[in-house]
């Protein structure tokens, strides 16, 4: 399939990956982010890696997710 068109091409994406993940190697995360950049506006794709993180999460990742949500989603009243 080719690039996504219209408003969906501008959707922001945050992809996070640990550099020590034994289940999904970092190389696969890197390949995935490159594919995403070919489908949507590459300026809207953010790829974050976390040193020492395995197939789990860490405080730094959760803070990045929070900042991403705060930036891209409207506040709930």
PDB file of C-alpha atoms in Angstrom:
ATOM      1  CA  UNK A   1       0.000   0.000   0.000  1.00  0.00           C
ATOM      2  CA  UNK A   2       1.047   3.551  -0.624  1.00  0.00           C
ATOM      3  CA  UNK A   3       1.121   6.559   1.672  1.00  0.00           C
ATOM      4  CA  UNK A   4      -1.940   7.451   3.707  1.00  0.00           C
ATOM      5  CA  UNK A   5      -3.844  10.424   2.309  1.00  0.00           C
ATOM      6  CA  UNK A   6      -5.862  13.284   3.721  1.00  0.00           C
ATOM      7  CA  UNK A   7      -6.105  14.284   7.347  1.00  0.00           C
ATOM      8  CA  UNK A   8      -4.910  10.868   8.541  1.00  0.00           C
ATOM      9  CA  UNK A   9      -1.508  11.590   7.022  1.00  0.00           C
ATOM     10  CA  UNK A  10      -1.032  14.228   9.740  1.00  0.00           C
ATOM     11  CA  UNK A  11      -1.733  11.962  12.726  1.00  0.00           C
ATOM     12  CA  UNK A  12       0.984  12.207  15.391  1.00  0.00           C
ATOM     13  CA  UNK A  13       2.683   8.948  16.362  1.00  0.00           C
ATOM     14  CA  UNK A  14       4.904   8.166  19.344  1.00  0.00           C
ATOM     15  CA  UNK A  15       6.758   4.865  19.171  1.00  0.00           C
ATOM     16  CA  UNK A  16       8.819   3.764  22.167  1.00  0.00           C
ATOM     17  CA  UNK A  17      11.321   0.924  22.416  1.00  0.00           C
ATOM     18  CA  UNK A  18      13.809  -0.433  24.917  1.00  0.00           C
ATOM     19  CA  UNK A  19      17.290  -1.053  23.597  1.00  0.00           C
ATOM     20  CA  UNK A  20      17.544  -4.334  25.537  1.00  0.00           C
ATOM     21  CA  UNK A  21      14.193  -5.847  24.514  1.00  0.00           C
ATOM     22  CA  UNK A  22      14.765  -9.616  24.073  1.00  0.00           C
ATOM     23  CA  UNK A  23      11.319 -10.230  22.491  1.00  0.00           C
ATOM     24  CA  UNK A  24      11.199  -7.423  19.905  1.00  0.00           C
ATOM     25  CA  UNK A  25      14.731  -6.434  18.895  1.00  0.00           C
ATOM     26  CA  UNK A  26      15.447  -2.715  18.553  1.00  0.00           C
ATOM     27  CA  UNK A  27      16.142  -3.286  14.840  1.00  0.00           C
ATOM     28  CA  UNK A  28      12.463  -4.200  14.335  1.00  0.00           C
ATOM     29  CA  UNK A  29      11.404  -0.990  16.089  1.00  0.00           C
ATOM     30  CA  UNK A  30      13.702   0.973  13.810  1.00  0.00           C
ATOM     31  CA  UNK A  31      12.302  -0.739  10.711  1.00  0.00           C
ATOM     32  CA  UNK A  32       8.746  -0.066  11.897  1.00  0.00           C
ATOM     33  CA  UNK A  33       9.373   3.638  12.439  1.00  0.00           C
ATOM     34  CA  UNK A  34      10.890   3.950   8.963  1.00  0.00           C
ATOM     35  CA  UNK A  35       7.818   2.264   7.466  1.00  0.00           C
ATOM     36  CA  UNK A  36       5.545   4.643   9.403  1.00  0.00           C
ATOM     37  CA  UNK A  37       7.513   7.614   8.089  1.00  0.00           C
ATOM     38  CA  UNK A  38       6.913   6.394   4.542  1.00  0.00           C
ATOM     39  CA  UNK A  39       3.142   6.202   5.134  1.00  0.00           C
ATOM     40  CA  UNK A  40       2.430   9.408   7.051  1.00  0.00           C
ATOM     41  CA  UNK A  41       4.100  12.792   7.431  1.00  0.00           C
ATOM     42  CA  UNK A  42       7.536  11.830   8.797  1.00  0.00           C
ATOM     43  CA  UNK A  43       7.670  15.052  10.815  1.00  0.00           C
ATOM     44  CA  UNK A  44       4.814  13.674  12.937  1.00  0.00           C
ATOM     45  CA  UNK A  45       6.582  10.426  13.859  1.00  0.00           C
ATOM     46  CA  UNK A  46       8.612  10.353  17.062  1.00  0.00           C
ATOM     47  CA  UNK A  47      10.750   7.339  17.966  1.00  0.00           C
ATOM     48  CA  UNK A  48      12.166   7.140  21.470  1.00  0.00           C
ATOM     49  CA  UNK A  49      14.549   4.511  22.773  1.00  0.00           C
ATOM     50  CA  UNK A  50      15.306   3.809  26.410  1.00  0.00           C
ATOM     51  CA  UNK A  51      18.695   2.605  27.553  1.00  0.00           C
ATOM     52  CA  UNK A  52      18.620  -0.668  29.452  1.00  0.00           C
ATOM     53  CA  UNK A  53      14.858  -1.162  29.066  1.00  0.00           C
ATOM     54  CA  UNK A  54      13.739  -4.662  28.217  1.00  0.00           C
ATOM     55  CA  UNK A  55      10.237  -5.707  27.048  1.00  0.00           C
ATOM     56  CA  UNK A  56       8.653  -3.489  29.691  1.00  0.00           C
ATOM     57  CA  UNK A  57       8.297   0.178  30.526  1.00  0.00           C
ATOM     58  CA  UNK A  58      10.171   2.738  32.563  1.00  0.00           C
ATOM     59  CA  UNK A  59       9.469   6.081  34.229  1.00  0.00           C
ATOM     60  CA  UNK A  60      11.120   8.013  31.385  1.00  0.00           C
ATOM     61  CA  UNK A  61       8.898   6.294  28.830  1.00  0.00           C
ATOM     62  CA  UNK A  62       5.756   6.994  30.856  1.00  0.00           C
ATOM     63  CA  UNK A  63       6.743  10.670  31.138  1.00  0.00           C
ATOM     64  CA  UNK A  64       7.239  10.826  27.347  1.00  0.00           C
ATOM     65  CA  UNK A  65       3.802   9.232  26.840  1.00  0.00           C
ATOM     66  CA  UNK A  66       2.241  11.747  29.242  1.00  0.00           C
ATOM     67  CA  UNK A  67       3.863  14.677  27.423  1.00  0.00           C
ATOM     68  CA  UNK A  68       2.691  13.277  24.070  1.00  0.00           C
ATOM     69  CA  UNK A  69      -0.890  12.924  25.321  1.00  0.00           C
ATOM     70  CA  UNK A  70      -0.854  16.378  26.905  1.00  0.00           C
ATOM     71  CA  UNK A  71       0.405  17.889  23.646  1.00  0.00           C
ATOM     72  CA  UNK A  72      -1.929  16.113  21.213  1.00  0.00           C
ATOM     73  CA  UNK A  73      -5.185  15.428  23.029  1.00  0.00           C
ATOM     74  CA  UNK A  74      -7.581  18.100  24.264  1.00  0.00           C
ATOM     75  CA  UNK A  75      -8.004  18.396  28.017  1.00  0.00           C
ATOM     76  CA  UNK A  76     -10.985  16.746  29.644  1.00  0.00           C
ATOM     77  CA  UNK A  77     -13.177  19.107  31.627  1.00  0.00           C
TER      78      UNK A  77
END
